[in-house]
One Martini backbone bead per residue (centre of mass of N, CA, C, O) as a GRO file, in nm:
protein
  149
    1UNK     BB    1   1.183   2.679   1.719
    2UNK     BB    2   1.223   2.513   1.364
    3UNK     BB    3   1.410   2.314   1.545
    4UNK     BB    4   1.311   2.231   1.819
    5UNK     BB    5   1.088   2.042   1.642
    6UNK     BB    6   1.255   1.897   1.411
    7UNK     BB    7   1.379   1.777   1.606
    8UNK     BB    8   1.137   1.614   1.823
    9UNK     BB    9   1.070   1.477   1.490
   10UNK     BB   10   1.407   1.359   1.485
   11UNK     BB   11   1.503   1.253   1.780
   12UNK     BB   12   1.567   1.429   1.941
   13UNK     BB   13   1.812   1.593   1.863
   14UNK     BB   14   1.832   1.512   1.552
   15UNK     BB   15   1.901   1.569   1.291
   16UNK     BB   16   1.728   1.495   1.000
   17UNK     BB   17   2.039   1.324   0.845
   18UNK     BB   18   2.067   1.102   1.079
   19UNK     BB   19   2.090   0.832   1.206
   20UNK     BB   20   1.961   0.586   1.241
   21UNK     BB   21   1.860   0.320   1.447
   22UNK     BB   22   1.598   0.066   1.536
   23UNK     BB   23   1.509   0.182   1.767
   24UNK     BB   24   1.417   0.455   1.599
   25UNK     BB   25   1.220   0.370   1.418
   26UNK     BB   26   1.052   0.129   1.537
   27UNK     BB   27   0.901   0.373   1.662
   28UNK     BB   28   0.829   0.620   1.427
   29UNK     BB   29   0.672   0.323   1.308
   30UNK     BB   30   0.539   0.141   1.498
   31UNK     BB   31   0.754  -0.080   1.458
   32UNK     BB   32   0.878  -0.371   1.543
   33UNK     BB   33   1.221  -0.527   1.479
   34UNK     BB   34   1.169  -0.707   1.343
   35UNK     BB   35   0.996  -0.597   1.082
   36UNK     BB   36   1.288  -0.438   1.013
   37UNK     BB   37   1.432  -0.771   0.951
   38UNK     BB   38   1.213  -0.857   0.764
   39UNK     BB   39   1.167  -0.646   0.556
   40UNK     BB   40   1.510  -0.715   0.452
   41UNK     BB   41   1.355  -0.969   0.296
   42UNK     BB   42   1.187  -0.875   0.131
   43UNK     BB   43   1.306  -0.557   0.058
   44UNK     BB   44   1.599  -0.489  -0.115
   45UNK     BB   45   1.533  -0.153  -0.071
   46UNK     BB   46   1.644  -0.178   0.267
   47UNK     BB   47   1.964  -0.116   0.350
   48UNK     BB   48   2.164  -0.042   0.567
   49UNK     BB   49   2.403   0.014   0.745
   50UNK     BB   50   2.662  -0.190   0.892
   51UNK     BB   51   2.844  -0.250   1.144
   52UNK     BB   52   2.972  -0.330   1.434
   53UNK     BB   53   2.761  -0.573   1.503
   54UNK     BB   54   2.529  -0.565   1.299
   55UNK     BB   55   2.437  -0.309   1.296
   56UNK     BB   56   2.228  -0.068   1.279
   57UNK     BB   57   2.181   0.218   0.995
   58UNK     BB   58   1.915   0.471   0.926
   59UNK     BB   59   1.904   0.630   0.671
   60UNK     BB   60   1.656   0.921   0.498
   61UNK     BB   61   1.584   0.737   0.297
   62UNK     BB   62   1.520   0.441   0.454
   63UNK     BB   63   1.294   0.601   0.675
   64UNK     BB   64   1.027   0.640   0.378
   65UNK     BB   65   1.019   0.358   0.292
   66UNK     BB   66   0.913   0.225   0.534
   67UNK     BB   67   0.655   0.441   0.563
   68UNK     BB   68   0.555   0.330   0.305
   69UNK     BB   69   0.519   0.037   0.344
   70UNK     BB   70   0.351   0.055   0.624
   71UNK     BB   71   0.103   0.168   0.449
   72UNK     BB   72   0.028   0.026   0.280
   73UNK     BB   73  -0.014  -0.188   0.459
   74UNK     BB   74  -0.178  -0.120   0.695
   75UNK     BB   75  -0.393   0.131   0.553
   76UNK     BB   76  -0.387   0.003   0.228
   77UNK     BB   77  -0.355  -0.374   0.189
   78UNK     BB   78  -0.117  -0.449   0.119
   79UNK     BB   79   0.066  -0.695  -0.016
   80UNK     BB   80   0.363  -0.758  -0.020
   81UNK     BB   81   0.409  -0.815  -0.324
   82UNK     BB   82   0.216  -0.540  -0.392
   83UNK     BB   83   0.478  -0.430  -0.359
   84UNK     BB   84   0.707  -0.590  -0.463
   85UNK     BB   85   0.611  -0.479  -0.744
   86UNK     BB   86   0.637  -0.149  -0.723
   87UNK     BB   87   0.869  -0.150  -0.712
   88UNK     BB   88   0.971  -0.337  -0.951
   89UNK     BB   89   0.754  -0.067  -1.091
   90UNK     BB   90   0.888   0.227  -0.998
   91UNK     BB   91   0.644   0.379  -0.779
   92UNK     BB   92   0.842   0.300  -0.491
   93UNK     BB   93   1.098   0.569  -0.385
   94UNK     BB   94   1.303   0.666  -0.165
   95UNK     BB   95   1.054   0.985  -0.101
   96UNK     BB   96   0.813   0.890  -0.228
   97UNK     BB   97   0.492   0.980  -0.277
   98UNK     BB   98   0.246   0.782  -0.260
   99UNK     BB   99   0.017   0.861  -0.395
  100UNK     BB  100   0.157   0.781  -0.654
  101UNK     BB  101   0.045   0.546  -0.604
  102UNK     BB  102  -0.124   0.305  -0.681
  103UNK     BB  103  -0.456   0.168  -0.625
  104UNK     BB  104  -0.641  -0.070  -0.630
  105UNK     BB  105  -0.887  -0.294  -0.779
  106UNK     BB  106  -1.166  -0.430  -0.569
  107UNK     BB  107  -1.356  -0.701  -0.577
  108UNK     BB  108  -1.666  -0.706  -0.425
  109UNK     BB  109  -1.746  -0.995  -0.412
  110UNK     BB  110  -1.473  -1.084  -0.280
  111UNK     BB  111  -1.417  -1.180   0.054
  112UNK     BB  112  -1.081  -0.956   0.039
  113UNK     BB  113  -1.249  -0.738  -0.104
  114UNK     BB  114  -1.405  -0.660   0.168
  115UNK     BB  115  -1.190  -0.663   0.344
  116UNK     BB  116  -1.032  -0.438   0.244
  117UNK     BB  117  -1.245  -0.220   0.239
  118UNK     BB  118  -1.305  -0.214   0.585
  119UNK     BB  119  -1.003  -0.162   0.663
  120UNK     BB  120  -1.013   0.135   0.519
  121UNK     BB  121  -1.259   0.235   0.720
  122UNK     BB  122  -1.072   0.201   0.958
  123UNK     BB  123  -0.950   0.386   1.205
  124UNK     BB  124  -0.667   0.357   1.355
  125UNK     BB  125  -0.795   0.292   1.637
  126UNK     BB  126  -0.922   0.053   1.532
  127UNK     BB  127  -0.655  -0.122   1.474
  128UNK     BB  128  -0.513  -0.047   1.704
  129UNK     BB  129  -0.771  -0.265   1.872
  130UNK     BB  130  -0.759  -0.506   1.737
  131UNK     BB  131  -0.416  -0.552   1.792
  132UNK     BB  132  -0.484  -0.587   2.098
  133UNK     BB  133  -0.654  -0.829   2.046
  134UNK     BB  134  -0.487  -1.026   1.921
  135UNK     BB  135  -0.297  -1.052   2.120
  136UNK     BB  136  -0.429  -1.154   2.303
  137UNK     BB  137  -0.569  -1.420   2.137
  138UNK     BB  138  -0.258  -1.508   2.125
  139UNK     BB  139  -0.209  -1.570   2.375
  140UNK     BB  140  -0.415  -1.748   2.479
  141UNK     BB  141  -0.397  -1.953   2.323
  142UNK     BB  142  -0.063  -2.022   2.471
  143UNK     BB  143  -0.233  -2.136   2.712
  144UNK     BB  144  -0.365  -2.368   2.594
  145UNK     BB  145  -0.164  -2.502   2.412
  146UNK     BB  146  -0.022  -2.572   2.717
  147UNK     BB  147  -0.230  -2.695   2.878
  148UNK     BB  148  -0.313  -2.928   2.612
  149UNK     BB  149  -0.003  -3.033   2.646
   0.00000   0.00000   0.00000
């Protein structure tokens, strides 16, 4: 039973130690594939193996690191530069517990600080709803831009 549960949690039948493709990792982390490729350019610690044709294969420790990066960026309100700093300082390594990473102090009087504090108060469902609204607004803007041009 435990093996069945582990298989369902780790890519539908693959062992926990198996390498994963970019599509599997993107689905597991709930981010688009292009975001993973972008993160490779911003975080040189993310280095999947590349095989014939440039196909990427992520090791379990790569996925752990990406999961931590995702949580810092999407849930904890860090910027890319902030996460890069954590990685440089060694506070965040692949497989490291994200709770060990220091949370930045936010000045409540700054507009950016208020935004960051408010985003932490949102549930994951609310954040997802806001992302969907943002995507719809972007789509509508693109339609308006095409109509105006």
